[in-house]
PDB file of C-alpha atoms in Angstrom:
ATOM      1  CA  UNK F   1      14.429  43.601 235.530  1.00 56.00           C
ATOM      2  CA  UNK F   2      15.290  42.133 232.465  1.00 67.00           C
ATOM      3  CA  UNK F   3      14.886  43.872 229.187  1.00 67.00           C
ATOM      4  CA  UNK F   4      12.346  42.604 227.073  1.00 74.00           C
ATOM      5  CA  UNK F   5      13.038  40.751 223.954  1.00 76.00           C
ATOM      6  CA  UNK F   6      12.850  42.704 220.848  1.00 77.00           C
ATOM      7  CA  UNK F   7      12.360  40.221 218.212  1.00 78.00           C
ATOM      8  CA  UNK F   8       8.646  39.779 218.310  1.00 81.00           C
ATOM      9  CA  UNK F   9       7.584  43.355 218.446  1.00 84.00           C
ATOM     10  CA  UNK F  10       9.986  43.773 215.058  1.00 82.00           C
ATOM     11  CA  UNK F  11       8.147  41.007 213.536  1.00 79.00           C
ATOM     12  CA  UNK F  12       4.835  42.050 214.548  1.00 80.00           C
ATOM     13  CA  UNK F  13       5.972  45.526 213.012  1.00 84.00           C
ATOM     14  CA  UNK F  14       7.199  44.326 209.909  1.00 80.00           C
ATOM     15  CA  UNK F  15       3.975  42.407 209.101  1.00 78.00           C
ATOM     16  CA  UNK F  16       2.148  45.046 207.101  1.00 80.00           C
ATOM     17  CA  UNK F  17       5.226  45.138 204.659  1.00 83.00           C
ATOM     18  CA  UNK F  18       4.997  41.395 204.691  1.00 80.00           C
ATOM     19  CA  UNK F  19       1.637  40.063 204.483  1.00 80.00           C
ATOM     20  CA  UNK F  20       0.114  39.533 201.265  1.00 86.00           C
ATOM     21  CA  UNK F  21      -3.618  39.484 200.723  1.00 86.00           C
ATOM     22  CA  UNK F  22      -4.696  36.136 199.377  1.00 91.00           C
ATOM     23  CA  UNK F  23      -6.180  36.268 195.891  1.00 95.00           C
ATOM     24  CA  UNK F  24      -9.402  35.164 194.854  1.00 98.00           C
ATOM     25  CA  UNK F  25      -8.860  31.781 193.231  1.00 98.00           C
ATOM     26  CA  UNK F  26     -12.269  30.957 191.245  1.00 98.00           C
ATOM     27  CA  UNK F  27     -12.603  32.340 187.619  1.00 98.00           C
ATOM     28  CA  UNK F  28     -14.766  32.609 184.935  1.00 98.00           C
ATOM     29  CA  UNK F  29     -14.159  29.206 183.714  1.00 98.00           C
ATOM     30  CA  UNK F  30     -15.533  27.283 187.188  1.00 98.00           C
ATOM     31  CA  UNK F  31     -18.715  28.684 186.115  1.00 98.00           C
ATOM     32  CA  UNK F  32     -18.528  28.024 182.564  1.00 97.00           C
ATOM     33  CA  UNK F  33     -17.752  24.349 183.365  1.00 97.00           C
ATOM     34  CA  UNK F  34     -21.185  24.538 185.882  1.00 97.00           C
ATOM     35  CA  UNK F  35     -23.272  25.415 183.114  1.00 95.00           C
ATOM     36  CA  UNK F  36     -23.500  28.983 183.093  1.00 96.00           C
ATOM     37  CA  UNK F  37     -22.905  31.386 179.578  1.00 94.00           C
ATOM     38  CA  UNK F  38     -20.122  34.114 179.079  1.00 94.00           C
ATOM     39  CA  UNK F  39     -21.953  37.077 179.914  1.00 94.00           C
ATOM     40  CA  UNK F  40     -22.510  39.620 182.671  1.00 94.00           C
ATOM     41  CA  UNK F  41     -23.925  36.722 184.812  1.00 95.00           C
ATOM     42  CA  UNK F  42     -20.591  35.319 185.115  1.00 96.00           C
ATOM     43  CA  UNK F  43     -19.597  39.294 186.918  1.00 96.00           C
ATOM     44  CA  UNK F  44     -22.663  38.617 189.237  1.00 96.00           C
ATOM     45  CA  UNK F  45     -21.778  34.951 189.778  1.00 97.00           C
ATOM     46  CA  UNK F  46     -18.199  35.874 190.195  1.00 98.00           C
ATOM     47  CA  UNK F  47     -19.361  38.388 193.040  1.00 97.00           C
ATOM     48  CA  UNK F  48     -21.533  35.580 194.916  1.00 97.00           C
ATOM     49  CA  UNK F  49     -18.675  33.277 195.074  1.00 98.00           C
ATOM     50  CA  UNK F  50     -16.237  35.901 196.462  1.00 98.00           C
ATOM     51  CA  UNK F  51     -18.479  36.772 199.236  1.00 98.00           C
ATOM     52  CA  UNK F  52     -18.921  33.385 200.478  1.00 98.00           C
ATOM     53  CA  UNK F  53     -15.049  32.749 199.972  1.00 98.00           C
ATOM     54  CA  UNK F  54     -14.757  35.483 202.040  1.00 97.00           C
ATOM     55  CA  UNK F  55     -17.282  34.510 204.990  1.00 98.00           C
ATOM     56  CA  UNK F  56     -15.583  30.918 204.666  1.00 98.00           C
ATOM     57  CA  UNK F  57     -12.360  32.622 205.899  1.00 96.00           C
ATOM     58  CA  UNK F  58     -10.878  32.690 202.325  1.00 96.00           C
ATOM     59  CA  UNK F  59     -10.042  28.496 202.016  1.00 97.00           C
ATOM     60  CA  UNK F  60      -7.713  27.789 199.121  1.00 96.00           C
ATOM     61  CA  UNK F  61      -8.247  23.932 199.666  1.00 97.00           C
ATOM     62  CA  UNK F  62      -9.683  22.552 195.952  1.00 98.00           C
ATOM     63  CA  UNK F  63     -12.659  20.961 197.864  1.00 98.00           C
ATOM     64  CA  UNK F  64     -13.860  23.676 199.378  1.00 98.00           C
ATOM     65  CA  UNK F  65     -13.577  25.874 196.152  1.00 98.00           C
ATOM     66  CA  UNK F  66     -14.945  23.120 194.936  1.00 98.00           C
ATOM     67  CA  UNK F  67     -18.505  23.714 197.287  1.00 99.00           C
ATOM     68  CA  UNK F  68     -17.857  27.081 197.040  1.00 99.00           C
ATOM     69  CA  UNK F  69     -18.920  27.313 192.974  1.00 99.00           C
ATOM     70  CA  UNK F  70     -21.128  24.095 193.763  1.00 98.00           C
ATOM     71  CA  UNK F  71     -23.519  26.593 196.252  1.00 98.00           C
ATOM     72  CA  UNK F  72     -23.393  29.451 194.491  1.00 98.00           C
ATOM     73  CA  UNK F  73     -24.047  28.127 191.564  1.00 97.00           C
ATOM     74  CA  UNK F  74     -26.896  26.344 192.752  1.00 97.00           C
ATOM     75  CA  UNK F  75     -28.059  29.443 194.757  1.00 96.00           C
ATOM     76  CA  UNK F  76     -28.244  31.680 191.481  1.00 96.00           C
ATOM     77  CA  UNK F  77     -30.048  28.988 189.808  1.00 94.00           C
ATOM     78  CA  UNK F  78     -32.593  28.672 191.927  1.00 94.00           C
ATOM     79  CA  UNK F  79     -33.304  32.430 192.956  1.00 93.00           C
ATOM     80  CA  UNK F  80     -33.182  33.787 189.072  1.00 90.00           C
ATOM     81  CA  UNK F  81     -35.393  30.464 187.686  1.00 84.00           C
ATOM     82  CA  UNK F  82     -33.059  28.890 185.831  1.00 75.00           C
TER      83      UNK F  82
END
């Protein structure tokens, strides 16, 4: 039979040296602007928002960033009494 093509399985090999993790876009400041005080809550906040970045299959899209701080902000509102 024919020999198979090469090409793919060099890509597919390659894509560990490739790929790049995608960073964390929210900061400090989207919390800031939401209300919240410098401090060790921002850490916590910071945390919160990574998670569900992470669940949400890491979106990079401003509205969904956007929701993103909106929920989590609203979340640690509500469950510490603020």
């Amino acid at each position: 039979g024919r020999a198979a093509d090469p090409a793919p399985w060099r890509a597919a090999i390659a894509l560990p040296q490739r790929w790049r993790a995608p960073v964390f876009p929210l900061k400090a400041a989207d919390f800031i602007s939401r209300g919240f005080a410098q401090g060790p809550v921002l850490g916590h906040l910071l945390t919160l928002a990574e998670d569900a970045w992470l669940a949400a299959d890491f979106p990079l899209d401003p509205p969904a960033l956007r929701a993103i701080a909106d929920q989590t902000a609203a979340r640690f509102a509500r469950d510490h009494l603020l």
